[in-house]
XYZ file of C-alpha atoms in Angstrom:
680
model
C 0.024 0.117 -0.083
C 1.647 3.285 -1.084
C 0.087 5.667 1.605
C 2.067 8.087 3.467
C 1.497 7.573 7.340
C -0.161 10.292 9.173
C 2.567 12.151 11.449
C 2.049 11.561 14.958
C 3.288 13.873 17.407
C 6.466 12.486 19.474
C 6.518 9.724 17.258
C 9.339 8.983 14.839
C 9.370 5.511 13.353
C 8.699 3.163 16.142
C 11.151 5.117 18.540
C 9.075 6.269 21.602
C 9.600 8.194 24.807
C 11.877 6.617 27.359
C 8.701 5.849 29.474
C 7.357 3.565 26.689
C 10.426 2.160 25.401
C 10.490 -0.356 27.940
C 7.119 -1.463 27.324
C 7.508 -1.700 23.759
C 10.682 -3.676 24.129
C 8.335 -6.452 25.688
C 6.318 -6.099 22.800
C 9.094 -6.705 20.260
C 10.211 -9.600 22.173
C 6.550 -11.253 22.264
C 5.721 -14.395 20.374
C 2.134 -13.576 20.172
C 1.092 -10.951 17.824
C 0.633 -7.481 19.308
C 0.185 -4.094 17.876
C -0.701 -0.488 19.061
C -3.678 1.061 17.254
C -4.614 4.668 16.903
C -8.345 4.614 17.161
C -8.933 8.312 15.737
C -7.007 7.895 12.805
C -7.344 4.055 12.131
C -3.569 3.519 11.905
C -1.383 0.842 13.461
C 1.469 2.673 15.195
C 3.756 -0.053 16.205
C 3.644 -3.905 15.670
C 5.904 -6.730 16.488
C 6.685 -9.535 13.941
C 4.107 -11.930 14.739
C 1.614 -9.035 14.290
C 2.894 -8.381 10.863
C 2.707 -11.882 9.858
C -0.986 -12.004 10.921
C -1.468 -8.633 9.104
C 0.433 -10.223 5.944
C 2.667 -7.214 6.151
C 6.356 -7.144 4.594
C 7.378 -4.839 7.427
C 6.297 -2.783 10.236
C 6.706 0.294 8.133
C 4.644 -1.061 5.440
C 1.835 -2.081 8.030
C 1.913 1.214 9.656
C 1.614 2.888 6.190
C -2.061 1.098 5.574
C -5.005 3.263 6.335
C -7.371 0.745 8.007
C -10.141 3.011 7.268
C -10.668 2.309 3.541
C -12.361 -0.937 3.955
C -13.693 -0.755 7.702
C -17.709 -1.087 7.909
C -19.507 1.450 9.952
C -20.375 -1.144 12.569
C -16.480 -1.702 13.306
C -15.778 1.858 13.233
C -18.644 2.418 16.123
C -17.276 -0.433 18.093
C -13.815 0.939 18.231
C -15.310 4.225 19.510
C -17.414 2.269 22.028
C -13.844 0.693 23.273
C -12.051 4.038 23.455
C -14.954 5.674 25.373
C -14.803 2.476 27.873
C -10.845 2.994 28.117
C -11.364 6.587 29.102
C -14.153 5.740 31.523
C -12.355 2.884 33.487
C -9.406 0.634 33.120
C -11.504 -1.767 30.864
C -10.138 -4.953 29.441
C -11.982 -6.739 26.470
C -11.342 -10.301 25.037
C -13.366 -10.892 22.111
C -13.241 -12.628 18.795
C -12.469 -10.806 15.957
C -12.039 -11.445 11.963
C -9.298 -9.525 10.493
C -8.923 -8.998 6.652
C -5.455 -8.860 5.584
C -5.118 -8.646 1.906
C -8.809 -9.449 1.860
C -8.355 -12.723 3.558
C -10.202 -13.510 6.813
C -8.512 -14.441 9.894
C -10.361 -15.136 13.173
C -8.344 -14.573 16.259
C -9.128 -13.819 20.089
C -7.774 -10.597 21.037
C -7.434 -8.701 24.317
C -7.863 -4.892 24.165
C -6.434 -2.686 26.608
C -6.323 1.211 26.743
C -2.975 2.948 26.048
C -2.519 6.736 26.380
C -0.505 7.942 23.208
C 2.231 10.644 23.518
C -0.089 13.356 22.729
C -2.627 12.323 25.390
C -5.077 10.507 22.886
C -6.511 7.216 23.939
C -5.013 4.182 21.702
C -5.659 0.658 21.911
C -3.186 -2.061 22.600
C -4.140 -5.218 20.931
C -2.616 -8.692 22.190
C -3.661 -12.025 19.870
C -3.975 -14.857 22.582
C -4.944 -17.299 20.087
C -6.544 -18.197 16.683
C -10.301 -18.936 16.875
C -11.041 -22.304 16.308
C -14.753 -22.120 16.181
C -16.887 -23.609 13.469
C -17.760 -21.581 10.480
C -21.388 -21.106 11.626
C -20.053 -19.647 15.163
C -17.560 -17.396 13.423
C -20.169 -15.917 10.915
C -22.649 -15.395 13.888
C -19.879 -13.557 15.597
C -19.537 -11.265 12.774
C -23.117 -10.765 12.397
C -23.491 -9.855 15.925
C -20.968 -7.260 15.406
C -22.466 -5.824 11.945
C -26.161 -6.072 13.036
C -28.193 -2.917 13.689
C -30.557 -4.741 15.957
C -30.186 -3.870 19.560
C -29.649 -6.995 21.680
C -29.378 -6.504 25.320
C -29.741 -8.758 28.532
C -30.982 -7.190 31.648
C -31.190 -8.578 35.207
C -35.166 -8.561 36.032
C -34.498 -5.715 38.599
C -30.732 -4.827 38.444
C -28.251 -3.399 35.861
C -27.977 -4.331 32.182
C -25.914 -7.692 31.779
C -25.025 -7.450 28.157
C -25.261 -4.812 25.427
C -23.963 -5.938 21.648
C -22.406 -3.314 19.716
C -25.412 -1.704 18.240
C -26.883 -1.489 21.768
C -24.013 0.168 23.084
C -24.018 2.435 20.410
C -27.574 3.700 20.814
C -28.295 3.332 24.455
C -26.664 5.896 27.022
C -24.025 4.397 29.093
C -26.035 5.800 32.133
C -28.753 3.339 31.446
C -28.624 1.637 34.885
C -31.856 -0.682 34.449
C -34.558 -1.748 32.306
C -36.875 1.039 33.437
C -34.222 3.619 31.984
C -34.801 2.111 28.494
C -38.581 2.412 28.438
C -40.140 5.949 28.324
C -43.613 4.762 29.496
C -43.229 2.646 32.926
C -46.936 1.635 32.420
C -45.682 0.151 28.988
C -43.067 -1.855 30.738
C -45.152 -3.019 33.310
C -47.626 -4.627 30.942
C -44.857 -6.139 28.992
C -43.053 -7.673 32.188
C -46.626 -8.746 33.308
C -47.157 -10.555 29.817
C -43.652 -12.095 29.925
C -44.052 -13.409 33.213
C -47.565 -15.234 32.172
C -46.378 -16.318 28.536
C -42.662 -16.277 28.561
C -42.430 -13.536 25.858
C -43.962 -10.535 24.422
C -43.519 -7.950 21.916
C -44.450 -4.137 21.418
C -43.784 -1.080 19.675
C -43.024 1.485 22.063
C -40.996 4.811 22.703
C -37.401 4.196 24.288
C -34.547 6.494 25.439
C -31.732 6.412 23.042
C -28.631 8.712 22.466
C -30.748 10.262 19.516
C -33.386 11.074 21.941
C -36.827 9.224 22.123
C -37.186 7.019 19.453
C -40.013 4.489 18.414
C -38.908 0.697 18.635
C -40.228 -2.674 18.098
C -39.234 -4.285 21.265
C -39.299 -8.128 21.967
C -38.682 -9.482 25.534
C -38.088 -13.026 26.478
C -37.363 -14.731 29.545
C -33.937 -16.472 29.687
C -31.018 -17.135 32.016
C -27.736 -15.143 32.538
C -25.118 -17.682 30.932
C -22.312 -16.636 33.485
C -24.489 -16.684 36.930
C -27.003 -18.867 35.725
C -29.676 -16.414 37.323
C -33.130 -15.232 35.663
C -32.544 -12.804 33.035
C -34.591 -10.942 30.533
C -33.461 -10.792 26.784
C -34.339 -7.689 24.710
C -34.116 -7.359 20.759
C -35.244 -4.133 19.500
C -35.189 -2.557 16.088
C -35.825 1.187 15.582
C -38.965 1.694 13.584
C -39.365 5.533 13.839
C -39.126 6.287 10.276
C -41.457 3.431 9.309
C -43.915 4.588 12.030
C -43.580 8.279 10.923
C -44.446 7.235 7.425
C -47.553 5.095 8.423
C -48.664 7.695 10.628
C -48.186 10.295 7.741
C -50.017 7.917 5.461
C -52.718 7.332 8.136
C -53.099 11.135 8.532
C -53.414 11.392 4.575
C -55.814 8.663 4.406
C -58.171 10.258 7.385
C -57.838 13.851 6.261
C -59.172 16.023 3.424
C -55.821 17.526 1.850
C -57.469 20.909 0.998
C -58.759 22.056 4.527
C -57.060 19.436 6.711
C -60.203 18.302 8.452
C -61.086 15.065 8.796
C -62.601 13.449 5.544
C -65.644 11.520 4.575
C -63.935 8.016 5.054
C -62.912 9.048 8.640
C -66.163 10.322 9.529
C -68.211 7.351 8.313
C -65.709 5.145 10.458
C -66.178 7.529 13.448
C -70.108 7.122 13.212
C -69.463 3.368 12.656
C -67.563 3.461 16.190
C -70.030 5.513 18.010
C -72.748 2.785 16.692
C -70.544 -0.019 17.917
C -69.807 1.460 21.431
C -73.347 2.223 21.852
C -72.772 5.976 22.024
C -75.382 7.325 19.672
C -78.299 8.238 22.303
C -77.059 12.042 22.497
C -75.877 12.003 19.118
C -76.489 15.266 17.126
C -75.403 15.773 13.420
C -75.310 18.980 11.465
C -74.646 19.285 7.862
C -73.986 22.564 6.129
C -72.597 23.917 2.762
C -71.482 27.193 1.123
C -74.631 29.130 -0.481
C -74.020 29.523 -4.133
C -70.408 27.851 -4.030
C -70.817 27.107 -7.768
C -71.047 30.875 -8.691
C -68.122 31.887 -6.677
C -66.082 29.065 -8.754
C -67.404 30.073 -12.081
C -67.137 33.962 -11.357
C -63.638 34.197 -9.397
C -62.305 30.645 -10.389
C -61.362 27.442 -8.401
C -58.429 29.272 -6.764
C -60.885 31.597 -4.902
C -63.323 28.697 -4.348
C -60.431 26.600 -2.751
C -59.731 29.854 -0.590
C -63.263 30.067 0.563
C -63.461 26.427 1.634
C -60.189 26.535 3.473
C -61.460 29.498 5.404
C -64.743 28.038 6.244
C -62.937 25.066 7.679
C -60.357 27.190 9.779
C -63.435 29.660 11.236
C -65.658 26.775 11.791
C -63.209 24.836 13.592
C -62.063 27.827 15.505
C -65.309 28.492 17.430
C -66.280 24.825 17.856
C -65.372 22.883 21.105
C -62.390 20.567 20.528
C -64.457 17.577 21.222
C -66.699 18.050 18.364
C -65.838 16.406 15.172
C -65.547 18.576 11.928
C -65.337 17.033 8.809
C -65.384 17.897 5.129
C -68.076 15.523 3.413
C -67.389 16.516 -0.036
C -67.314 19.442 -2.269
C -68.482 22.417 -0.307
C -70.299 20.233 2.224
C -69.102 19.993 5.890
C -70.312 17.819 8.769
C -70.461 18.566 12.690
C -70.613 15.382 15.014
C -71.867 16.204 18.645
C -71.650 12.921 20.463
C -72.758 14.551 23.914
C -75.840 15.574 25.615
C -76.422 19.266 24.548
C -79.561 21.498 25.212
C -81.406 23.330 22.488
C -80.047 26.693 23.599
C -76.591 25.574 23.510
C -76.769 24.027 20.254
C -78.315 27.003 18.680
C -75.681 29.189 20.347
C -73.050 27.029 18.617
C -74.523 26.754 15.341
C -74.947 30.818 15.372
C -71.185 31.131 16.381
C -70.311 29.027 13.274
C -72.484 30.949 10.851
C -71.287 34.356 12.398
C -67.737 33.358 11.926
C -68.297 32.142 8.364
C -70.307 35.289 7.368
C -67.293 37.477 7.752
C -65.685 38.745 4.440
C -63.054 36.611 3.008
C -60.524 38.303 1.033
C -58.911 36.517 -2.104
C -56.683 38.332 -4.550
C -58.285 41.652 -3.422
C -61.393 40.407 -3.748
C -64.117 40.526 -1.249
C -66.175 37.513 -0.929
C -69.277 37.278 1.342
C -70.191 33.932 2.349
C -73.257 32.478 4.005
C -74.236 28.829 4.698
C -77.295 26.698 5.068
C -77.509 24.203 7.863
C -79.790 20.938 8.351
C -79.837 19.463 11.949
C -81.055 16.047 13.042
C -80.934 14.226 16.397
C -80.770 10.628 17.062
C -84.198 9.580 18.199
C -86.303 6.775 19.112
C -86.941 6.134 15.229
C -83.294 6.035 14.377
C -81.722 2.799 13.861
C -78.431 3.866 13.005
C -76.117 6.858 12.212
C -76.997 6.451 8.468
C -80.517 7.307 9.437
C -79.641 10.577 11.316
C -77.103 11.628 8.245
C -79.954 11.136 5.912
C -82.241 13.422 8.172
C -79.763 15.979 8.491
C -79.228 16.184 4.706
C -82.875 16.463 4.059
C -83.088 19.227 6.560
C -80.299 21.070 4.551
C -82.157 20.545 1.345
C -85.000 22.270 3.130
C -83.038 25.152 4.152
C -81.905 25.516 0.397
C -85.103 25.152 -0.879
C -86.326 28.027 1.549
C -84.002 30.663 0.273
C -80.732 29.483 1.820
C -78.602 31.232 4.670
C -80.763 29.502 7.243
C -80.900 26.707 9.515
C -83.623 23.909 9.730
C -84.092 21.095 12.206
C -85.441 17.907 10.802
C -89.211 16.858 11.271
C -91.408 14.118 10.656
C -92.976 15.906 7.868
C -89.841 16.479 5.935
C -89.203 13.133 6.070
C -92.807 12.054 4.457
C -92.243 14.596 1.650
C -88.624 13.091 1.011
C -90.061 9.746 1.101
C -92.466 10.750 -1.453
C -90.168 12.641 -3.709
C -87.723 9.268 -3.584
C -90.671 7.042 -4.695
C -91.545 9.822 -7.495
C -87.842 9.530 -8.649
C -88.187 5.649 -8.659
C -91.327 5.779 -10.735
C -90.026 8.095 -13.043
C -87.074 6.043 -14.015
C -89.430 3.177 -14.560
C -91.627 5.608 -16.784
C -88.725 6.531 -18.820
C -88.040 2.771 -19.517
C -91.745 2.031 -20.171
C -92.384 5.273 -22.250
C -95.218 6.207 -20.033
C -94.898 9.935 -21.529
C -96.913 11.461 -24.581
C -97.303 14.986 -26.017
C -100.102 17.350 -25.745
C -100.470 19.975 -28.284
C -101.473 23.657 -27.854
C -102.228 25.853 -31.012
C -100.546 28.691 -32.374
C -102.824 31.118 -34.149
C -101.981 33.104 -36.932
C -103.402 36.617 -36.012
C -103.801 37.861 -39.512
C -105.421 34.885 -41.324
C -107.190 33.413 -38.234
C -105.775 29.948 -39.088
C -103.924 27.638 -36.869
C -100.375 27.607 -38.248
C -98.625 25.447 -35.764
C -98.560 23.892 -32.397
C -96.025 23.453 -28.991
C -95.631 20.205 -28.053
C -95.916 19.889 -24.216
C -95.091 16.572 -22.381
C -97.161 14.649 -19.944
C -97.101 11.581 -17.934
C -99.467 8.937 -18.193
C -99.091 7.664 -14.596
C -100.420 4.308 -14.143
C -101.922 4.888 -10.979
C -102.359 8.652 -10.653
C -103.411 9.286 -14.264
C -101.922 12.135 -16.245
C -99.516 14.212 -14.414
C -98.527 17.654 -15.841
C -94.936 18.909 -16.076
C -95.088 20.897 -12.935
C -94.876 17.763 -10.814
C -92.057 15.541 -12.507
C -89.795 18.256 -14.403
C -87.966 19.438 -11.393
C -87.297 15.886 -10.162
C -85.907 14.987 -13.743
C -83.712 18.179 -13.672
C -82.335 17.270 -10.302
C -81.586 13.609 -10.979
C -80.280 13.937 -14.528
C -83.321 12.366 -16.211
C -84.183 15.377 -18.069
C -81.604 14.585 -20.616
C -83.511 11.185 -21.214
C -86.820 13.062 -20.944
C -85.667 15.695 -23.647
C -85.069 12.763 -26.043
C -88.323 11.571 -25.507
C -90.087 14.792 -26.289
C -87.734 15.236 -29.372
C -88.641 11.733 -30.718
C -92.248 11.976 -30.094
C -92.465 15.363 -31.605
C -90.720 14.644 -34.805
C -92.377 11.394 -35.508
C -95.761 13.295 -35.232
C -94.266 16.045 -37.322
C -93.468 13.615 -39.938
C -96.968 12.282 -39.896
C -98.569 15.604 -40.170
C -96.471 16.458 -43.101
C -97.108 13.183 -45.077
C -101.010 13.615 -44.173
C -101.148 17.086 -45.810
C -100.923 19.067 -42.477
C -97.958 21.283 -43.044
C -98.046 22.403 -39.037
C -95.072 23.958 -37.455
C -94.210 22.366 -34.359
C -92.422 23.679 -31.259
C -90.561 21.440 -29.048
C -88.576 22.471 -25.740
C -85.093 22.097 -25.112
C -83.351 22.395 -21.676
C -80.035 24.285 -21.109
C -78.527 20.980 -19.943
C -79.717 19.097 -22.963
C -78.376 21.670 -25.397
C -74.706 21.913 -23.906
C -74.870 18.112 -24.049
C -72.158 16.808 -26.675
C -74.698 14.184 -27.811
C -77.318 16.537 -28.451
C -76.128 17.516 -31.990
C -75.662 14.008 -33.094
C -79.159 13.073 -31.919
C -80.481 15.739 -33.943
C -78.581 14.952 -37.052
C -79.991 11.122 -36.681
C -83.605 12.626 -35.988
C -83.134 14.944 -38.907
C -82.517 12.029 -41.418
C -85.300 10.034 -40.805
C -87.519 9.604 -44.105
C -89.888 12.436 -44.798
C -88.467 14.636 -42.123
C -90.283 18.101 -42.605
C -87.400 20.828 -42.730
C -88.222 24.018 -41.118
C -91.304 22.642 -39.758
C -89.603 21.542 -36.260
C -88.752 24.695 -34.162
C -86.464 23.884 -31.138
C -87.182 26.422 -28.252
C -84.531 27.276 -26.237
C -84.346 29.952 -23.250
C -82.269 33.142 -23.049
C -79.590 31.793 -20.551
C -78.640 29.398 -23.301
C -77.253 32.456 -25.060
C -74.872 33.415 -22.154
C -71.267 32.323 -22.667
C -69.049 32.276 -25.641
C -71.128 33.906 -28.221
C -69.149 32.548 -31.365
C -69.503 28.907 -29.680
C -73.165 29.248 -29.149
C -73.717 30.719 -32.746
C -71.603 27.931 -34.432
C -73.807 25.269 -32.492
C -76.950 27.149 -33.476
C -76.385 27.596 -37.287
C -75.252 23.720 -37.302
C -78.685 22.853 -35.975
C -80.375 25.074 -38.620
C -78.300 23.758 -41.314
C -79.977 20.191 -40.249
C -83.261 21.757 -41.267
C -84.515 22.751 -37.615
C -85.745 26.356 -36.689
C -84.586 28.207 -33.646
C -86.981 29.888 -31.143
C -86.316 31.767 -27.609
C -88.967 31.080 -25.258
C -89.824 33.485 -22.566
C -88.200 36.160 -24.273
C -87.516 39.280 -22.201
C -87.344 37.533 -18.745
C -83.532 36.936 -18.986
C -80.543 38.377 -19.820
C -79.948 39.021 -23.759
C -77.266 41.065 -25.103
C -78.921 42.755 -28.097
C -75.780 43.415 -29.917
C -75.302 39.736 -30.262
C -79.107 38.895 -30.944
C -78.898 39.450 -34.530
C -75.874 37.217 -35.038
C -77.765 34.237 -34.031
C -79.977 32.402 -36.554
C -83.123 32.870 -34.833
C -86.543 32.425 -36.419
C -88.789 33.065 -33.314
C -89.386 35.335 -30.305
C -91.937 34.263 -27.957
C -93.022 36.874 -25.477
C -93.144 35.648 -21.841
C -96.858 35.514 -20.557
C -95.997 37.731 -17.706
C -95.802 40.632 -20.055
C -99.204 39.701 -21.694
C -100.902 39.396 -18.377
C -100.060 42.935 -17.579
C -101.203 44.505 -20.875
C -101.585 47.507 -21.527
C -99.332 48.504 -18.736
C -96.214 46.430 -20.457
C -97.222 47.581 -23.869
C -94.007 49.466 -24.532
C -91.834 46.355 -23.756
C -94.131 44.244 -26.026
C -93.862 46.758 -28.850
C -90.083 46.795 -28.382
C -89.917 42.844 -28.751
C -92.134 43.177 -31.821
C -89.998 45.825 -33.251
C -86.830 43.777 -32.645
C -88.591 40.403 -34.344
C -89.098 42.456 -37.375
C -85.389 43.798 -37.370
C -83.935 40.297 -37.353
C -86.601 38.762 -39.637
C -87.857 36.518 -36.554
C -91.645 35.745 -36.004
C -92.973 36.743 -32.791
C -95.569 34.744 -30.793
C -97.333 35.834 -27.776
C -97.627 33.219 -24.883
C -100.578 32.834 -22.185
C -103.298 34.751 -24.250
C -106.288 34.202 -22.023
C -108.521 37.313 -22.716
C -109.895 38.894 -25.602
C -108.791 42.412 -24.712
C -105.399 40.911 -24.872
C -105.988 39.470 -28.213
C -107.321 42.659 -29.737
C -104.616 44.757 -28.378
C -101.965 42.262 -30.002
C -103.760 42.257 -33.087
C -103.957 46.090 -33.284
C -99.970 46.004 -32.748
C -99.386 43.775 -35.537
C -98.355 40.602 -33.351
C -98.113 37.838 -35.805
C -98.929 34.558 -33.780
C -100.518 34.045 -30.132
C -100.979 30.789 -28.148
C -102.790 30.543 -24.924
C -106.200 29.420 -23.020
C -108.143 31.835 -25.147
C -107.671 29.629 -28.154
C -107.357 26.218 -26.080
C -105.537 24.341 -23.457
C -103.175 21.882 -24.572
C -104.973 18.996 -25.943
C -104.125 14.994 -26.603
C -103.426 14.410 -30.208
C -106.871 13.117 -31.592
C -108.660 16.143 -29.826
C -105.917 18.663 -31.149
C -106.750 17.418 -34.792
C -110.259 17.481 -34.316
C -110.159 21.287 -32.649
C -107.777 22.387 -35.656
C -110.352 21.025 -38.038
C -113.129 23.203 -36.514
C -111.528 26.346 -35.122
C -112.824 29.689 -35.907
C -111.175 32.843 -34.845
C -112.915 34.348 -31.535
C -112.682 37.570 -32.472
C -116.104 39.698 -31.341
């Protein structure tokens, strides 16, 4: 090895001070191998010939030049530092079997280690080989494994001092550890372990222990055994540091139980918590509150999702700050939160807590210089004699929340039996509607459209009706809202179009060139499958182009005007006409109206009801229709005076009860054949 030795103060070659010369003269005359080792620098300072032979060195100088740190394992380095500390603390002597690796060949020897103060005052180590280890390969390997393992192996007398620490234990446990109790942080945990060991002979636990790195989590196994020296009872401990693993598991558990946006407990944890309350019979005093942020979708749409996230974080922080710590607050999903009160609480105290939450949340929230005002709707339910489980209470609180929103939002509603009955009825209606869609229980009724100038019926509006198997004919007001909430409105819209277009084809084939208006919901209009469906229907044989009019509301025109105009043009190119229903009640950007391919404006009945007071508005719409080349139809005409006013102001078409209500197909066809204009 071509390495220059590290110069040592007071050392020149192997010449030592006169005090050391005598002892080292003995070293050089010994037949057994002996050497002086500098622990700090991992160098042999002096060695006799026998030592040079064991180390397979050509000379003492060559041996002294070797850097023994190069191939030294961390475990051996730590063990040598333990020796050095023991030499400094007391006049310790160790006899151990070591495996040396001169020229990478293993040599197992028994060595006596003694402390030796070097000339510069540092603690070195005098090593004397007392014999070659003649043990079996298994024992040699087990001794080597014991030196290098990171597992702490310790032997304690049950109530006395430690009897043995392996190198890993000596490196991890404070030298002042005088008994087993000093090792454990929690004395109760130690007592439980010892009780189990006394009963079963062994036990295992993951617990906190005291180490030189501070308190750590260890997987500790304790077994009864005997001290091999005295034969007295002893306790064998094997311990593995699992702090990093436990921290990772705790983090994973935290992430699994927590909502990442608000750091509140999440839905999964909430459901497990409610299940635990059921299992331990602690639901008798249970009160659940569900609340959500009013018009939260509008916040996201107007200000962006970052603003929405900021609102949710503030709602969570403010609610948590005013709630007692024992009350669970969880984010159920979206903008919906749940408060669990699992203790007896008076109505007055409950009301005060709810108002504290509402008051805290209602304070303005600032996000990117934008002031956001937030309110919440709350639903409350308590575990009662009628409750069978926590799911019932959750459902009742959700029903109460729905009632709060239906009544105008920003309010608190307590569940009652009447609400439950209404929801049961609504759920039943939802199921029946699903069946009705499958069984085609719907039909169209037709309300005529009258051409005022000619006095003839020129068209009709198709209006959906439900033939309920038990309740008979149901009007749209009963089932349309439920369809919109559940998404059945898409399927219902398809049914309306199929029924209407099928009838328009028949009328056209039978010599009745009637215009037919069919309503399209905003949701249906934005559906990606809407245009392909219209295309398929328009390709049916004898499809009456320009005779089927699709009625949309003004809300459909809000948004990307170019995209909307492109969509409308695609529809008209298939042969459909486009009408705006309830015109004048929504928002219409008049500068864009002319860009849309509109063929009809239908004046909302609210303006017709108030004629002649609303005359200027009606006249404005009539003028606009002429400007863009669209037919104007007045809806809801119920009196002769309304018809006379509209006729006098050149309104082209009308529909309403003055003409007739919506009629089933056969009655409608009979009616238009016999109709005469009801003008006096």
